[in-house]
Coordinates of C-alpha atoms in Angstrom, one line a residue:
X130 CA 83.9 47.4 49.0
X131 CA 80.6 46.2 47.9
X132 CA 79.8 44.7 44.3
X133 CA 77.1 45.2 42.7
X134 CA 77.2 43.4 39.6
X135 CA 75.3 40.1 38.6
X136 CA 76.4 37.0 39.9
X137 CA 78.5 35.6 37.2
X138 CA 80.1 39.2 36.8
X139 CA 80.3 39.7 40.3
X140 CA 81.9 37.2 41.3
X141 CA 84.6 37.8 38.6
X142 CA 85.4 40.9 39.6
X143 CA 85.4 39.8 43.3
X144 CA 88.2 37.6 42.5
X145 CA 90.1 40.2 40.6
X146 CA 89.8 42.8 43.1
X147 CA 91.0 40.5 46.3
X148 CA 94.7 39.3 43.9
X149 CA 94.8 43.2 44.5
X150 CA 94.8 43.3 48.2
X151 CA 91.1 44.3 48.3
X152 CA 88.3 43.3 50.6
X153 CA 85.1 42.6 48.8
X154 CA 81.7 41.9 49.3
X155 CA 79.6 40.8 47.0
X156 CA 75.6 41.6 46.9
X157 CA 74.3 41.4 43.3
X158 CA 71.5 44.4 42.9
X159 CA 70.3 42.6 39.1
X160 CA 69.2 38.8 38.8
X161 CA 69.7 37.6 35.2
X162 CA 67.4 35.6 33.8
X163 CA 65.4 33.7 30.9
X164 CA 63.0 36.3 29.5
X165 CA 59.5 35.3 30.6
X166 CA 56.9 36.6 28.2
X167 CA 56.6 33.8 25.7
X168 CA 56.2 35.7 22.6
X169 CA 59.8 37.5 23.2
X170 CA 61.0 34.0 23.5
X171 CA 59.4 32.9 20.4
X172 CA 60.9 36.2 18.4
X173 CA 64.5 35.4 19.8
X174 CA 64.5 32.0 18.5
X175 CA 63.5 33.5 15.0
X176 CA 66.6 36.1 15.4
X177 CA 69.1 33.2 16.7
X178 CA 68.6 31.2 13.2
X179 CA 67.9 34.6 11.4
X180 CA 71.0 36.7 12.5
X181 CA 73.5 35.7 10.4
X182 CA 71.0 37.5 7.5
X183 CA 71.8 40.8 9.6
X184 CA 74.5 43.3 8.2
X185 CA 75.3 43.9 12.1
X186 CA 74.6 42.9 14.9
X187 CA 75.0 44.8 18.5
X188 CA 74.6 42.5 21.8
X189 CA 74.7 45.3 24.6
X190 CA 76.4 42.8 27.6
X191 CA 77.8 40.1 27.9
X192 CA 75.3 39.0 29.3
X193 CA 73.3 39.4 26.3
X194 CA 76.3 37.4 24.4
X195 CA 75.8 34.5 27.1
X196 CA 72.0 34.7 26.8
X197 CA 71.9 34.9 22.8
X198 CA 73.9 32.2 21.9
X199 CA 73.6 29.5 25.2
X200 CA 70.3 28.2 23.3
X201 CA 72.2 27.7 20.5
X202 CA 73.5 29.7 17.0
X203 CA 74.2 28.3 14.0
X204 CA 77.5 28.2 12.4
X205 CA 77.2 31.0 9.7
X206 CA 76.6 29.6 5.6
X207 CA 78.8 29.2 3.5
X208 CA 79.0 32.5 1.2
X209 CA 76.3 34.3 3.0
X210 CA 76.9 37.7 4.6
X211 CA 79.7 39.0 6.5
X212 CA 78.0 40.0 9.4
X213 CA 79.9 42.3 11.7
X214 CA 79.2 42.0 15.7
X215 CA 79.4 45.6 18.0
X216 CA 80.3 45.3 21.5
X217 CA 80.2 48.6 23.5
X218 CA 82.9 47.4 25.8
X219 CA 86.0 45.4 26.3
X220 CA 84.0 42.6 28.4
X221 CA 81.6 42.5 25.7
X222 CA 83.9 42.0 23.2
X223 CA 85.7 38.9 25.0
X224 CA 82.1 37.2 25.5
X225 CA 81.6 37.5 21.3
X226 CA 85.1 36.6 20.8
X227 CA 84.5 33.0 22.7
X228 CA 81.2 33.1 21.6
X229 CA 82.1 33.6 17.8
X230 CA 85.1 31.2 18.1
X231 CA 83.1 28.1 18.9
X232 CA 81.4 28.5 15.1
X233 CA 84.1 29.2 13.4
X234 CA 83.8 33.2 13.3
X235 CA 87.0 35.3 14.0
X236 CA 86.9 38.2 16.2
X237 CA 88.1 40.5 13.2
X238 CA 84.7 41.0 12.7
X239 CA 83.8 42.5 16.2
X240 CA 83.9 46.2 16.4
X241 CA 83.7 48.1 19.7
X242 CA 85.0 51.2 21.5
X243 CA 89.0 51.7 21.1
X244 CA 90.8 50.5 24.8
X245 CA 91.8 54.3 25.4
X246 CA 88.3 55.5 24.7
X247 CA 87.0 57.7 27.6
X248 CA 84.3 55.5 27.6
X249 CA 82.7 52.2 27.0
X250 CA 79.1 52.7 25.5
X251 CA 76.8 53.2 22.8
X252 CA 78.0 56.9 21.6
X253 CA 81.3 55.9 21.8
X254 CA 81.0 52.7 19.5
X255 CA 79.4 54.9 17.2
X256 CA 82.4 56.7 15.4
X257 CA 83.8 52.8 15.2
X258 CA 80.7 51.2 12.9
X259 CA 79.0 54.4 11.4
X260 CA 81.0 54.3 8.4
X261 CA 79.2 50.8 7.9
X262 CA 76.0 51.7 7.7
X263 CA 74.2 52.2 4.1
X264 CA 70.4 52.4 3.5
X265 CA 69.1 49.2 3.6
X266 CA 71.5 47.8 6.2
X267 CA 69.9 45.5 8.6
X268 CA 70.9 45.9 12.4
X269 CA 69.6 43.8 14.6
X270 CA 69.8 44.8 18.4
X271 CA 70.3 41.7 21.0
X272 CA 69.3 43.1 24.8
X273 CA 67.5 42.5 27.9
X274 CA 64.3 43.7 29.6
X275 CA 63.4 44.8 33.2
X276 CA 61.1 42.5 34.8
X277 CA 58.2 44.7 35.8
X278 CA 57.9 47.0 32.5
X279 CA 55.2 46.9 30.5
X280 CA 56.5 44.5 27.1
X281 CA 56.4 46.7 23.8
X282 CA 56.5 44.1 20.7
X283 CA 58.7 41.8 20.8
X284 CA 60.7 43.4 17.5
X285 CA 60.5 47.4 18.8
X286 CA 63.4 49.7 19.1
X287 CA 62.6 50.8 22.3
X288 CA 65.6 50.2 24.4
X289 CA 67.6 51.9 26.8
X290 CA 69.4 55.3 27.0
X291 CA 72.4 54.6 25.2
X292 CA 71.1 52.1 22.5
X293 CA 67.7 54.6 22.2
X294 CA 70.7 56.9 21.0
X295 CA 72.1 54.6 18.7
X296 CA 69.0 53.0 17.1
X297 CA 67.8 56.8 16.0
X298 CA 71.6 56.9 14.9
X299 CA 71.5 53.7 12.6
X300 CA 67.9 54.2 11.3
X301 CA 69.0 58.4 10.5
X302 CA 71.6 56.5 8.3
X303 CA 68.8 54.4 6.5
X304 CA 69.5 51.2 8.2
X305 CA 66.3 48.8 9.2
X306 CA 66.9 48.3 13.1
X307 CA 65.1 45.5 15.0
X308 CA 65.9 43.8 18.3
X309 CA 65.1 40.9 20.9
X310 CA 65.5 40.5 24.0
X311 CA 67.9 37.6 25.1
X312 CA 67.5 38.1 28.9
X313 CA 65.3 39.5 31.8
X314 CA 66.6 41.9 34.5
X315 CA 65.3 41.2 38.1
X316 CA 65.4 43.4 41.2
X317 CA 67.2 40.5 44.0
X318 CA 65.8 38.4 46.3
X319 CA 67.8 38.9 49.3
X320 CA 68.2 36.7 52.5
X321 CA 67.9 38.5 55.9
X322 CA 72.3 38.1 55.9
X323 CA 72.3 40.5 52.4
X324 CA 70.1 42.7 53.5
X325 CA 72.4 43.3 56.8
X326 CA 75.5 43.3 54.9
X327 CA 74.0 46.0 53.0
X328 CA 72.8 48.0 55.8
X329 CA 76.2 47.9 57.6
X330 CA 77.7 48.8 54.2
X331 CA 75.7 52.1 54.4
X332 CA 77.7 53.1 57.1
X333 CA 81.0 55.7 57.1
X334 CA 84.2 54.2 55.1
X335 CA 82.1 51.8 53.1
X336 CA 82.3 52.0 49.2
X337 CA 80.2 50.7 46.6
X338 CA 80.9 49.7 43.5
X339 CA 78.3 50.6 40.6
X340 CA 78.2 49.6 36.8
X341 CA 74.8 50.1 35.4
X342 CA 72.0 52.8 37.1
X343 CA 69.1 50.0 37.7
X344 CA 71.6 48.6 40.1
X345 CA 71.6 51.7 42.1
X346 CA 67.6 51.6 41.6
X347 CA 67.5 48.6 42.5
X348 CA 68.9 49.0 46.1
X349 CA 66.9 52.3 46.9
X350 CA 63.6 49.3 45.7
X351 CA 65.2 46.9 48.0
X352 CA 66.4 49.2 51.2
X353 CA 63.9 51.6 51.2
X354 CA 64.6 53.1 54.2
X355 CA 68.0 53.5 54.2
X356 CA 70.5 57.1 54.5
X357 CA 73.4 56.6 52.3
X358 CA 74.8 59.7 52.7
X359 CA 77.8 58.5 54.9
X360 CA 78.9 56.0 52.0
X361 CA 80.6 56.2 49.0
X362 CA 79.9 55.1 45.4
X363 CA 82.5 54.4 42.8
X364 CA 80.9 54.2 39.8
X365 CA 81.5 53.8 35.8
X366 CA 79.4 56.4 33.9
X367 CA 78.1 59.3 33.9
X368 CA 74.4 58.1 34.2
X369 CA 75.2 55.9 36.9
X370 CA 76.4 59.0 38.8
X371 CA 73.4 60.6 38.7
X372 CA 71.5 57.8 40.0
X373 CA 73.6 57.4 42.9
X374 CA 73.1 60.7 43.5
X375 CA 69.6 61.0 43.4
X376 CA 69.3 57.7 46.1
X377 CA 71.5 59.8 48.3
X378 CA 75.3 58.6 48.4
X379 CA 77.1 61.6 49.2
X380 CA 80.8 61.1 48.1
X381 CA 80.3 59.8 44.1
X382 CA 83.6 59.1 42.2
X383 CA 83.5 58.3 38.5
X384 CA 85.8 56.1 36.5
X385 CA 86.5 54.7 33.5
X386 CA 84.5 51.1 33.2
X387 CA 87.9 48.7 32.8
X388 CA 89.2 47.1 35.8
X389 CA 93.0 48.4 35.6
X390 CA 90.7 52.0 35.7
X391 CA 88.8 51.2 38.8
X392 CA 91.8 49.9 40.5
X393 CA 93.4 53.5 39.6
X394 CA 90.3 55.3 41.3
X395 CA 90.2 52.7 44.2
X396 CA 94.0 53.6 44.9
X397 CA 92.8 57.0 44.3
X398 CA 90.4 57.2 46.7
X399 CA 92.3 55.1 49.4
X400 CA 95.0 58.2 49.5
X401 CA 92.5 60.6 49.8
X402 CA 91.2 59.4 52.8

């Protein structure tokens, strides 16, 4: 099995799938990074010491979490707002709780999608925090960017698919939305060795492992030239399945996004075979 994640994820999940019995490969399809366009690192700077002036505020990964408050966030003042924090997804919600706990912030005030929700993502966090939102509520949106894409301002609302949805949501609802980017997505850099590992993994009884649809762009960018119609894609949303569908995988299997679901579909899938 192939993951796809980036690194620091990656190699998480590497670990948790081999205690399971599972062999694993790991070739990261998104390098994380600093954003690089200096006026979006000057406008997250203002949102780090401004956020805590926010009604809500939504970080879209944990890797935005990481991103947001690695520079440094300061514990909130005394008597000042109660701001709530939305995660879209259980490993979302552990990065804020760690995150929060280090200034003195509970995780009570974290909201995100139920565990038995059918999914983990913007329309599902929505029934969760609607009822929160009055006109004049401030939402600020913490997310990253794709290296290559022309920059809008640094404080638009242009996201992606899912937080597109829920920022025309929020601002329907008379809230003021606003967001930052806290990180840069990057297509890899592989060595010669990744890019054969991912060529042999193209072959029949190979399985890989998407999470997010620029992933799957991403390799189509980065192998070109490759058939991936003899492999197989497990993968955690609807969008995602599309994607792999377009580059060409010809056996896609959704599943839920949480590991004890994708070990379900893995076991699945192993006695189908």
């Amino acid at each position: 099995m192939v993951v796809t994640r980036p690194e620091r994820e990656a190699h998480n999940w590497a670990r948790a799938l081999q205690a399971e019995g599972w062999a694993v490969t790991v070739l990261p399809l998104i390098e994380i990074g600093e954003p690089t366009d200096p006026q979006a690192l000057a406008w997250l700077d203002r949102q780090r010491r401004a956020c805590w002036q926010a009604d809500a505020v939504m970080l879209v990964s944990a890797a935005a979490v990481h991103h947001f408050f690695a520079a440094g966030v300061d514990s909130p003042p005394a008597g000042g707002r109660r701001t709530r924090f939305w995660a879209p997804g259980p490993g979302t919600a552990r990065a804020l709780a760690n995150a929060l706990h280090s200034l003195g912030v509970g995780e009570d005030r974290i909201d995100s999608p139920p565990p038995d929700a059918s999914q983990f993502d913007s329309e599902h966090l929505w029934p969760v925090i609607a009822s929160q939102l009055k006109p004049g509520a401030r939402v600020l949106i913490v997310r990253g960017h794709s290296a290559g894409v022309e920059n809008a301002p640094p404080e638009s609302v242009v996201a992606g698919t899912g937080r597109d949805w829920l920022i025309r949501r929020c601002e329907a609802a008379g809230a003021q939305v606003q967001t930052c980017v806290a990180y840069e997505r990057r297509a890899p850099m592989w060595s010669m060795a990744e890019h054969a590992s991912a060529q042999a993994a193209a072959a029949p009884g190979n399985l890989w492992l998407f999470s997010s649809s620029e992933a799957v762009n991403h390799l189509k960018q980065v192998m070109s030239s490759t058939d991936w119609t003899q492999a197989a894609a497990l993968v955690t949303h609807p969008r995602i399945a599309e994607a792999a569908r377009a580059v060409g995988f010809g056996n896609v299997t959704e599943s839920r996004p949480a590991l004890a679901d994708v070990l379900r579909s893995l076991e699945l899938l192993k006695r189908h075979e």
